[in-house]
Amino acid sequence: MEKFIFSVSSLLFVCFALGQNTMPKDSAVIDTVKNIQFNYKQLIIPGILIGYGFWGAESGQIKSFNFQIRDEFTEDIDKKVTIDDFSRYVPAVSVYALNALGVKGKNNMRDRSVILATSTIITVGSVFALKSVTNVERPDGSSNNSFPSGHTAIAFAGAEFLYQEYKDQSIWYGVAGYAVAAGTGIFRMYNNRHWLTDVAAGAGIGILSTKIAYWMNPYISRKLFHGEQNKSTSFIAPSYDGKNFTICYFKTF
């Protein structure tokens, strides 16, 4: 079991490391969201993860591997661990926590909140849509909405958000965020709630959703704020409790 967990963690970490190599080498701290442009290379890692998840739905070999992994996890389970219900939010919350501690990220409060809200909307919308059409049974047989893993998607969306905001300060912020996200996915399998293919697809969806949010942000900001200078303070707080998705918007003048 320990060897398997280490192998999965290592695989996810390698995917993260490869993904970062697709980013521009000359990024500077003065970079802002308006300078982040679409690059097809950034689609490689999330594309592989999402593709693996969908491939598993059709491949008998991958399905057999899913069952082997499920058996590896469940044979030693004494009780479920609910930390994944909370750890999925840790990477995204860390962005605001670091800023409160004086570690400045790439964007101001307004822009990063718009990005997070956009990413969350895309992530949750994609997850709900796929769950409703795929009807994959959970490993524990409790329901038919296993694919993809929403917890994992939220966690990896937050990890990519943390990485983008603080990659110019230190890559280790991103490494920590992705480690927490990987742990969230592992605990979803440990708790017998998801297959490996669910977790892989959820990770890909989360990463891709945040990348899309950054690409879209200049257009969204212009529509929301009409090019106004940042003389006011805005804050958007998205939340998702597993059933309901809400967004609270606050603005002071």
PDB file of C-alpha atoms in Angstrom:
ATOM      1  CA  MET A   1       0.000   0.000   0.000  1.00  0.00           C
ATOM      2  CA  GLU A   2       2.770   2.451   0.961  1.00  0.00           C
ATOM      3  CA  LYS A   3       4.624   1.720  -2.299  1.00  0.00           C
ATOM      4  CA  PHE A   4       1.473   2.292  -4.320  1.00  0.00           C
ATOM      5  CA  ILE A   5       0.690   5.617  -2.621  1.00  0.00           C
ATOM      6  CA  PHE A   6       4.276   6.735  -3.190  1.00  0.00           C
ATOM      7  CA  SER A   7       4.044   5.748  -6.866  1.00  0.00           C
ATOM      8  CA  VAL A   8       0.820   7.682  -7.444  1.00  0.00           C
ATOM      9  CA  SER A   9       2.185  10.737  -5.634  1.00  0.00           C
ATOM     10  CA  SER A  10       5.379  10.591  -7.671  1.00  0.00           C
ATOM     11  CA  LEU A  11       3.425  10.331 -10.924  1.00  0.00           C
ATOM     12  CA  LEU A  12       1.332  13.382 -10.109  1.00  0.00           C
ATOM     13  CA  PHE A  13       4.415  15.323  -9.041  1.00  0.00           C
ATOM     14  CA  VAL A  14       6.211  14.474 -12.303  1.00  0.00           C
ATOM     15  CA  CYS A  15       3.153  15.658 -14.247  1.00  0.00           C
ATOM     16  CA  PHE A  16       3.277  18.920 -12.302  1.00  0.00           C
ATOM     17  CA  ALA A  17       6.994  19.379 -12.937  1.00  0.00           C
ATOM     18  CA  LEU A  18       6.623  18.716 -16.658  1.00  0.00           C
ATOM     19  CA  GLY A  19       3.724  21.128 -16.809  1.00  0.00           C
ATOM     20  CA  GLN A  20       5.789  23.928 -15.340  1.00  0.00           C
ATOM     21  CA  ASN A  21       8.439  23.455 -18.013  1.00  0.00           C
ATOM     22  CA  THR A  22       5.909  24.620 -20.580  1.00  0.00           C
ATOM     23  CA  MET A  23       5.764  28.078 -18.945  1.00  0.00           C
ATOM     24  CA  PRO A  24       7.904  30.940 -20.286  1.00  0.00           C
ATOM     25  CA  LYS A  25      11.448  30.883 -18.941  1.00  0.00           C
ATOM     26  CA  ASP A  26      11.769  34.675 -18.715  1.00  0.00           C
ATOM     27  CA  SER A  27       8.794  35.337 -16.444  1.00  0.00           C
ATOM     28  CA  ALA A  28       9.422  38.264 -14.115  1.00  0.00           C
ATOM     29  CA  VAL A  29       7.764  39.410 -10.941  1.00  0.00           C
ATOM     30  CA  ILE A  30       6.335  42.408 -12.796  1.00  0.00           C
ATOM     31  CA  ASP A  31       4.246  40.043 -14.936  1.00  0.00           C
ATOM     32  CA  THR A  32       0.508  40.622 -14.647  1.00  0.00           C
ATOM     33  CA  VAL A  33      -2.581  38.714 -15.676  1.00  0.00           C
ATOM     34  CA  LYS A  34      -2.861  40.795 -18.854  1.00  0.00           C
ATOM     35  CA  ASN A  35       0.455  39.339 -20.078  1.00  0.00           C
ATOM     36  CA  ILE A  36      -0.575  35.685 -19.703  1.00  0.00           C
ATOM     37  CA  GLN A  37      -1.331  34.464 -23.192  1.00  0.00           C
ATOM     38  CA  PHE A  38      -2.655  31.211 -24.571  1.00  0.00           C
ATOM     39  CA  ASN A  39       0.009  28.594 -25.242  1.00  0.00           C
ATOM     40  CA  TYR A  40      -1.044  25.227 -26.619  1.00  0.00           C
ATOM     41  CA  LYS A  41       1.797  23.521 -24.716  1.00  0.00           C
ATOM     42  CA  GLN A  42      -0.043  24.322 -21.488  1.00  0.00           C
ATOM     43  CA  LEU A  43      -2.801  21.964 -22.640  1.00  0.00           C
ATOM     44  CA  ILE A  44      -0.542  18.909 -22.703  1.00  0.00           C
ATOM     45  CA  ILE A  45      -0.630  17.855 -19.036  1.00  0.00           C
ATOM     46  CA  PRO A  46      -4.349  18.495 -18.349  1.00  0.00           C
ATOM     47  CA  GLY A  47      -5.123  16.942 -21.733  1.00  0.00           C
ATOM     48  CA  ILE A  48      -3.260  13.751 -20.823  1.00  0.00           C
ATOM     49  CA  LEU A  49      -5.009  13.519 -17.448  1.00  0.00           C
ATOM     50  CA  ILE A  50      -8.481  14.129 -18.886  1.00  0.00           C
ATOM     51  CA  GLY A  51      -7.786  11.811 -21.817  1.00  0.00           C
ATOM     52  CA  TYR A  52      -6.705   9.028 -19.466  1.00  0.00           C
ATOM     53  CA  GLY A  53      -9.915   9.438 -17.505  1.00  0.00           C
ATOM     54  CA  PHE A  54     -12.102   9.146 -20.603  1.00  0.00           C
ATOM     55  CA  TRP A  55     -10.001   6.331 -22.006  1.00  0.00           C
ATOM     56  CA  GLY A  56     -10.614   4.381 -18.805  1.00  0.00           C
ATOM     57  CA  ALA A  57     -14.358   4.512 -19.469  1.00  0.00           C
ATOM     58  CA  GLU A  58     -13.878   2.503 -22.665  1.00  0.00           C
ATOM     59  CA  SER A  59     -10.815   0.392 -21.980  1.00  0.00           C
ATOM     60  CA  GLY A  60     -11.289  -2.957 -20.274  1.00  0.00           C
ATOM     61  CA  GLN A  61      -7.618  -2.970 -19.275  1.00  0.00           C
ATOM     62  CA  ILE A  62      -7.891   0.399 -17.534  1.00  0.00           C
ATOM     63  CA  LYS A  63     -11.094  -0.680 -15.799  1.00  0.00           C
ATOM     64  CA  SER A  64      -9.297  -3.780 -14.531  1.00  0.00           C
ATOM     65  CA  PHE A  65      -6.489  -1.542 -13.251  1.00  0.00           C
ATOM     66  CA  ASN A  66      -9.096   0.598 -11.473  1.00  0.00           C
ATOM     67  CA  PHE A  67     -10.358  -2.457  -9.600  1.00  0.00           C
ATOM     68  CA  GLN A  68      -6.832  -3.536  -8.683  1.00  0.00           C
ATOM     69  CA  ILE A  69      -6.126  -0.124  -7.211  1.00  0.00           C
ATOM     70  CA  ARG A  70      -9.470  -0.085  -5.379  1.00  0.00           C
ATOM     71  CA  ASP A  71      -8.640  -3.481  -3.853  1.00  0.00           C
ATOM     72  CA  GLU A  72      -5.187  -2.269  -2.809  1.00  0.00           C
ATOM     73  CA  PHE A  73      -6.693   0.650  -0.934  1.00  0.00           C
ATOM     74  CA  THR A  74      -9.715  -1.024   0.615  1.00  0.00           C
ATOM     75  CA  GLU A  75      -8.010  -4.154   1.954  1.00  0.00           C
ATOM     76  CA  ASP A  76      -6.307  -2.164   4.723  1.00  0.00           C
ATOM     77  CA  ILE A  77      -9.009   0.420   5.447  1.00  0.00           C
ATOM     78  CA  ASP A  78     -10.065   0.511   9.091  1.00  0.00           C
ATOM     79  CA  LYS A  79     -12.057   3.717   8.888  1.00  0.00           C
ATOM     80  CA  LYS A  80     -12.583   6.541   6.418  1.00  0.00           C
ATOM     81  CA  VAL A  81     -10.651   9.802   6.699  1.00  0.00           C
ATOM     82  CA  THR A  82     -12.625  12.952   5.882  1.00  0.00           C
ATOM     83  CA  ILE A  83      -9.652  15.279   5.482  1.00  0.00           C
ATOM     84  CA  ASP A  84     -10.311  15.455   1.724  1.00  0.00           C
ATOM     85  CA  ASP A  85     -13.519  17.395   2.424  1.00  0.00           C
ATOM     86  CA  PHE A  86     -11.323  20.231   3.703  1.00  0.00           C
ATOM     87  CA  SER A  87      -7.991  19.774   1.918  1.00  0.00           C
ATOM     88  CA  ARG A  88      -9.586  20.510  -1.472  1.00  0.00           C
ATOM     89  CA  TYR A  89      -9.911  24.184  -0.456  1.00  0.00           C
ATOM     90  CA  VAL A  90      -6.436  24.582   1.054  1.00  0.00           C
ATOM     91  CA  PRO A  91      -4.485  25.586  -2.109  1.00  0.00           C
ATOM     92  CA  ALA A  92      -6.914  28.359  -3.099  1.00  0.00           C
ATOM     93  CA  VAL A  93      -7.313  29.674   0.457  1.00  0.00           C
ATOM     94  CA  SER A  94      -3.526  29.728   0.788  1.00  0.00           C
ATOM     95  CA  VAL A  95      -3.326  32.471  -1.845  1.00  0.00           C
ATOM     96  CA  TYR A  96      -5.320  34.823   0.388  1.00  0.00           C
ATOM     97  CA  ALA A  97      -3.552  33.636   3.523  1.00  0.00           C
ATOM     98  CA  LEU A  98      -0.126  34.342   2.030  1.00  0.00           C
ATOM     99  CA  ASN A  99      -1.243  37.787   0.933  1.00  0.00           C
ATOM    100  CA  ALA A 100      -2.547  38.497   4.442  1.00  0.00           C
ATOM    101  CA  LEU A 101       0.874  37.512   5.786  1.00  0.00           C
ATOM    102  CA  GLY A 102       2.532  40.055   3.509  1.00  0.00           C
ATOM    103  CA  VAL A 103       3.650  37.730   0.688  1.00  0.00           C
ATOM    104  CA  LYS A 104       2.372  39.549  -2.383  1.00  0.00           C
ATOM    105  CA  GLY A 105       1.137  37.498  -5.313  1.00  0.00           C
ATOM    106  CA  LYS A 106       0.977  38.412  -8.986  1.00  0.00           C
ATOM    107  CA  ASN A 107      -2.424  40.097  -8.975  1.00  0.00           C
ATOM    108  CA  ASN A 108      -4.375  42.406  -6.706  1.00  0.00           C
ATOM    109  CA  MET A 109      -7.346  41.264  -4.662  1.00  0.00           C
ATOM    110  CA  ARG A 110      -9.888  42.136  -7.324  1.00  0.00           C
ATOM    111  CA  ASP A 111      -8.210  40.352 -10.220  1.00  0.00           C
ATOM    112  CA  ARG A 112      -7.306  37.227  -8.308  1.00  0.00           C
ATOM    113  CA  SER A 113     -10.839  36.951  -6.931  1.00  0.00           C
ATOM    114  CA  VAL A 114     -12.324  37.240 -10.428  1.00  0.00           C
ATOM    115  CA  ILE A 115      -9.898  34.573 -11.644  1.00  0.00           C
ATOM    116  CA  LEU A 116     -10.779  32.228  -8.771  1.00  0.00           C
ATOM    117  CA  ALA A 117     -14.512  32.728  -9.308  1.00  0.00           C
ATOM    118  CA  THR A 118     -14.156  32.071 -13.053  1.00  0.00           C
ATOM    119  CA  SER A 119     -12.080  28.968 -12.445  1.00  0.00           C
ATOM    120  CA  THR A 120     -14.556  27.645  -9.876  1.00  0.00           C
ATOM    121  CA  ILE A 121     -17.519  28.203 -12.191  1.00  0.00           C
ATOM    122  CA  ILE A 122     -15.794  26.380 -15.054  1.00  0.00           C
ATOM    123  CA  THR A 123     -14.630  23.554 -12.786  1.00  0.00           C
ATOM    124  CA  VAL A 124     -17.962  22.957 -11.053  1.00  0.00           C
ATOM    125  CA  GLY A 125     -19.929  23.341 -14.286  1.00  0.00           C
ATOM    126  CA  SER A 126     -17.719  20.830 -16.099  1.00  0.00           C
ATOM    127  CA  VAL A 127     -17.820  18.335 -13.242  1.00  0.00           C
ATOM    128  CA  PHE A 128     -21.616  18.489 -12.871  1.00  0.00           C
ATOM    129  CA  ALA A 129     -22.132  18.185 -16.637  1.00  0.00           C
ATOM    130  CA  LEU A 130     -19.890  15.128 -16.911  1.00  0.00           C
ATOM    131  CA  LYS A 131     -21.347  13.462 -13.834  1.00  0.00           C
ATOM    132  CA  SER A 132     -24.850  13.789 -15.300  1.00  0.00           C
ATOM    133  CA  VAL A 133     -23.960  12.200 -18.649  1.00  0.00           C
ATOM    134  CA  THR A 134     -21.396   9.530 -17.728  1.00  0.00           C
ATOM    135  CA  ASN A 135     -23.282   7.807 -14.873  1.00  0.00           C
ATOM    136  CA  VAL A 136     -20.229   5.930 -13.597  1.00  0.00           C
ATOM    137  CA  GLU A 137     -20.846   3.931 -10.426  1.00  0.00           C
ATOM    138  CA  ARG A 138     -18.716   4.820  -7.425  1.00  0.00           C
ATOM    139  CA  PRO A 139     -16.339   2.145  -6.087  1.00  0.00           C
ATOM    140  CA  ASP A 140     -18.455   1.811  -2.943  1.00  0.00           C
ATOM    141  CA  GLY A 141     -21.641   1.436  -5.015  1.00  0.00           C
ATOM    142  CA  SER A 142     -23.346   4.359  -3.289  1.00  0.00           C
ATOM    143  CA  SER A 143     -24.291   6.297  -6.463  1.00  0.00           C
ATOM    144  CA  ASN A 144     -23.689   6.674 -10.194  1.00  0.00           C
ATOM    145  CA  ASN A 145     -21.930  10.046 -10.227  1.00  0.00           C
ATOM    146  CA  SER A 146     -18.331   8.978  -9.758  1.00  0.00           C
ATOM    147  CA  PHE A 147     -16.769  10.480 -12.893  1.00  0.00           C
ATOM    148  CA  PRO A 148     -14.983  12.849 -12.551  1.00  0.00           C
ATOM    149  CA  SER A 149     -13.882  13.589  -8.980  1.00  0.00           C
ATOM    150  CA  GLY A 150     -15.201  17.007  -7.933  1.00  0.00           C
ATOM    151  CA  HIS A 151     -13.042  17.162  -4.814  1.00  0.00           C
ATOM    152  CA  THR A 152      -9.924  16.529  -6.874  1.00  0.00           C
ATOM    153  CA  ALA A 153     -10.952  19.052  -9.527  1.00  0.00           C
ATOM    154  CA  ILE A 154     -11.434  21.806  -6.932  1.00  0.00           C
ATOM    155  CA  ALA A 155      -8.110  20.940  -5.285  1.00  0.00           C
ATOM    156  CA  PHE A 156      -6.107  21.017  -8.527  1.00  0.00           C
ATOM    157  CA  ALA A 157      -7.841  24.190  -9.710  1.00  0.00           C
ATOM    158  CA  GLY A 158      -6.689  25.802  -6.459  1.00  0.00           C
ATOM    159  CA  ALA A 159      -3.181  24.363  -6.826  1.00  0.00           C
ATOM    160  CA  GLU A 160      -2.788  25.864 -10.301  1.00  0.00           C
ATOM    161  CA  PHE A 161      -4.181  29.156  -8.954  1.00  0.00           C
ATOM    162  CA  LEU A 162      -1.604  29.130  -6.146  1.00  0.00           C
ATOM    163  CA  TYR A 163       1.184  28.308  -8.598  1.00  0.00           C
ATOM    164  CA  GLN A 164       0.252  31.063 -11.047  1.00  0.00           C
ATOM    165  CA  GLU A 165       0.021  33.705  -8.329  1.00  0.00           C
ATOM    166  CA  TYR A 166       3.291  32.830  -6.583  1.00  0.00           C
ATOM    167  CA  LYS A 167       5.497  31.091  -9.142  1.00  0.00           C
ATOM    168  CA  ASP A 168       7.656  34.220  -9.457  1.00  0.00           C
ATOM    169  CA  GLN A 169       8.163  34.378  -5.698  1.00  0.00           C
ATOM    170  CA  SER A 170       9.065  30.696  -5.286  1.00  0.00           C
ATOM    171  CA  ILE A 171       8.166  27.523  -7.137  1.00  0.00           C
ATOM    172  CA  TRP A 172       7.787  25.787  -3.774  1.00  0.00           C
ATOM    173  CA  TYR A 173       4.436  27.444  -3.194  1.00  0.00           C
ATOM    174  CA  GLY A 174       3.171  25.654  -6.287  1.00  0.00           C
ATOM    175  CA  VAL A 175       4.828  22.389  -5.259  1.00  0.00           C
ATOM    176  CA  ALA A 176       3.095  22.539  -1.880  1.00  0.00           C
ATOM    177  CA  GLY A 177      -0.258  23.301  -3.495  1.00  0.00           C
ATOM    178  CA  TYR A 178       0.031  20.397  -5.910  1.00  0.00           C
ATOM    179  CA  ALA A 179       1.133  18.071  -3.103  1.00  0.00           C
ATOM    180  CA  VAL A 180      -2.044  18.925  -1.167  1.00  0.00           C
ATOM    181  CA  ALA A 181      -4.133  18.446  -4.318  1.00  0.00           C
ATOM    182  CA  ALA A 182      -2.504  15.064  -5.001  1.00  0.00           C
ATOM    183  CA  GLY A 183      -3.191  14.060  -1.411  1.00  0.00           C
ATOM    184  CA  THR A 184      -6.833  15.013  -1.838  1.00  0.00           C
ATOM    185  CA  GLY A 185      -7.112  12.721  -4.850  1.00  0.00           C
ATOM    186  CA  ILE A 186      -5.404   9.871  -3.005  1.00  0.00           C
ATOM    187  CA  PHE A 187      -7.772  10.201  -0.059  1.00  0.00           C
ATOM    188  CA  ARG A 188     -10.762  10.094  -2.436  1.00  0.00           C
ATOM    189  CA  MET A 189      -9.538   6.684  -3.544  1.00  0.00           C
ATOM    190  CA  TYR A 190      -8.607   5.642  -0.011  1.00  0.00           C
ATOM    191  CA  ASN A 191     -12.145   6.432   1.130  1.00  0.00           C
ATOM    192  CA  ASN A 192     -13.449   4.252  -1.727  1.00  0.00           C
ATOM    193  CA  ARG A 193     -15.310   7.177  -3.287  1.00  0.00           C
ATOM    194  CA  HIS A 194     -13.503   7.377  -6.619  1.00  0.00           C
ATOM    195  CA  TRP A 195     -11.588   5.368  -9.190  1.00  0.00           C
ATOM    196  CA  LEU A 196      -8.129   6.417 -10.338  1.00  0.00           C
ATOM    197  CA  THR A 197      -9.613   7.521 -13.681  1.00  0.00           C
ATOM    198  CA  ASP A 198     -12.044   9.804 -11.826  1.00  0.00           C
ATOM    199  CA  VAL A 199      -9.190  11.412  -9.946  1.00  0.00           C
ATOM    200  CA  ALA A 200      -7.006  11.819 -13.054  1.00  0.00           C
ATOM    201  CA  ALA A 201      -9.821  13.468 -15.020  1.00  0.00           C
ATOM    202  CA  GLY A 202     -10.708  15.708 -12.074  1.00  0.00           C
ATOM    203  CA  ALA A 203      -7.085  16.858 -11.797  1.00  0.00           C
ATOM    204  CA  GLY A 204      -6.950  17.680 -15.493  1.00  0.00           C
ATOM    205  CA  ILE A 205     -10.242  19.576 -15.392  1.00  0.00           C
ATOM    206  CA  GLY A 206      -9.123  21.615 -12.386  1.00  0.00           C
ATOM    207  CA  ILE A 207      -5.781  22.599 -13.909  1.00  0.00           C
ATOM    208  CA  LEU A 208      -7.330  23.454 -17.272  1.00  0.00           C
ATOM    209  CA  SER A 209     -10.153  25.468 -15.692  1.00  0.00           C
ATOM    210  CA  THR A 210      -7.716  27.749 -13.897  1.00  0.00           C
ATOM    211  CA  LYS A 211      -5.598  28.218 -17.006  1.00  0.00           C
ATOM    212  CA  ILE A 212      -8.727  29.181 -18.952  1.00  0.00           C
ATOM    213  CA  ALA A 213      -9.687  31.612 -16.169  1.00  0.00           C
ATOM    214  CA  TYR A 214      -6.344  33.405 -16.525  1.00  0.00           C
ATOM    215  CA  TRP A 215      -6.649  33.576 -20.304  1.00  0.00           C
ATOM    216  CA  MET A 216     -10.183  34.976 -20.029  1.00  0.00           C
ATOM    217  CA  ASN A 217      -9.553  37.428 -17.212  1.00  0.00           C
ATOM    218  CA  PRO A 218      -8.576  40.531 -19.237  1.00  0.00           C
ATOM    219  CA  TYR A 219     -11.840  40.288 -21.192  1.00  0.00           C
ATOM    220  CA  ILE A 220     -13.943  39.552 -18.088  1.00  0.00           C
ATOM    221  CA  SER A 221     -12.350  42.407 -16.128  1.00  0.00           C
ATOM    222  CA  ARG A 222     -13.060  44.872 -18.923  1.00  0.00           C
ATOM    223  CA  LYS A 223     -16.703  43.797 -18.996  1.00  0.00           C
ATOM    224  CA  LEU A 224     -17.135  43.875 -15.225  1.00  0.00           C
ATOM    225  CA  PHE A 225     -15.186  47.024 -14.406  1.00  0.00           C
ATOM    226  CA  HIS A 226     -15.221  48.896 -17.766  1.00  0.00           C
ATOM    227  CA  GLY A 227     -11.517  49.639 -17.610  1.00  0.00           C
ATOM    228  CA  GLU A 228     -11.788  51.566 -14.340  1.00  0.00           C
ATOM    229  CA  GLN A 229      -8.690  52.129 -12.268  1.00  0.00           C
ATOM    230  CA  ASN A 230      -8.325  50.042  -9.170  1.00  0.00           C
ATOM    231  CA  LYS A 231      -9.530  52.725  -6.746  1.00  0.00           C
ATOM    232  CA  SER A 232     -12.012  50.453  -5.050  1.00  0.00           C
ATOM    233  CA  THR A 233     -11.629  47.167  -3.267  1.00  0.00           C
ATOM    234  CA  SER A 234     -13.483  44.145  -4.573  1.00  0.00           C
ATOM    235  CA  PHE A 235     -13.699  40.602  -3.306  1.00  0.00           C
ATOM    236  CA  ILE A 236     -15.388  37.569  -4.815  1.00  0.00           C
ATOM    237  CA  ALA A 237     -15.763  34.500  -2.621  1.00  0.00           C
ATOM    238  CA  PRO A 238     -16.922  31.319  -4.365  1.00  0.00           C
ATOM    239  CA  SER A 239     -17.882  28.309  -2.276  1.00  0.00           C
ATOM    240  CA  TYR A 240     -18.964  24.757  -2.990  1.00  0.00           C
ATOM    241  CA  ASP A 241     -20.211  22.338  -0.313  1.00  0.00           C
ATOM    242  CA  GLY A 242     -20.568  19.280  -2.517  1.00  0.00           C
ATOM    243  CA  LYS A 243     -24.167  20.035  -3.438  1.00  0.00           C
ATOM    244  CA  ASN A 244     -24.555  23.785  -3.846  1.00  0.00           C
ATOM    245  CA  PHE A 245     -22.358  26.397  -5.504  1.00  0.00           C
ATOM    246  CA  THR A 246     -22.564  30.040  -4.422  1.00  0.00           C
ATOM    247  CA  ILE A 247     -20.649  33.241  -5.145  1.00  0.00           C
ATOM    248  CA  CYS A 248     -20.580  36.275  -2.843  1.00  0.00           C
ATOM    249  CA  TYR A 249     -19.383  39.596  -4.277  1.00  0.00           C
ATOM    250  CA  PHE A 250     -18.323  42.526  -2.077  1.00  0.00           C
ATOM    251  CA  LYS A 251     -17.193  45.955  -3.235  1.00  0.00           C
ATOM    252  CA  THR A 252     -16.207  49.071  -1.304  1.00  0.00           C
ATOM    253  CA  PHE A 253     -15.791  52.511  -2.867  1.00  0.00           C
TER     254      PHE A 253
END
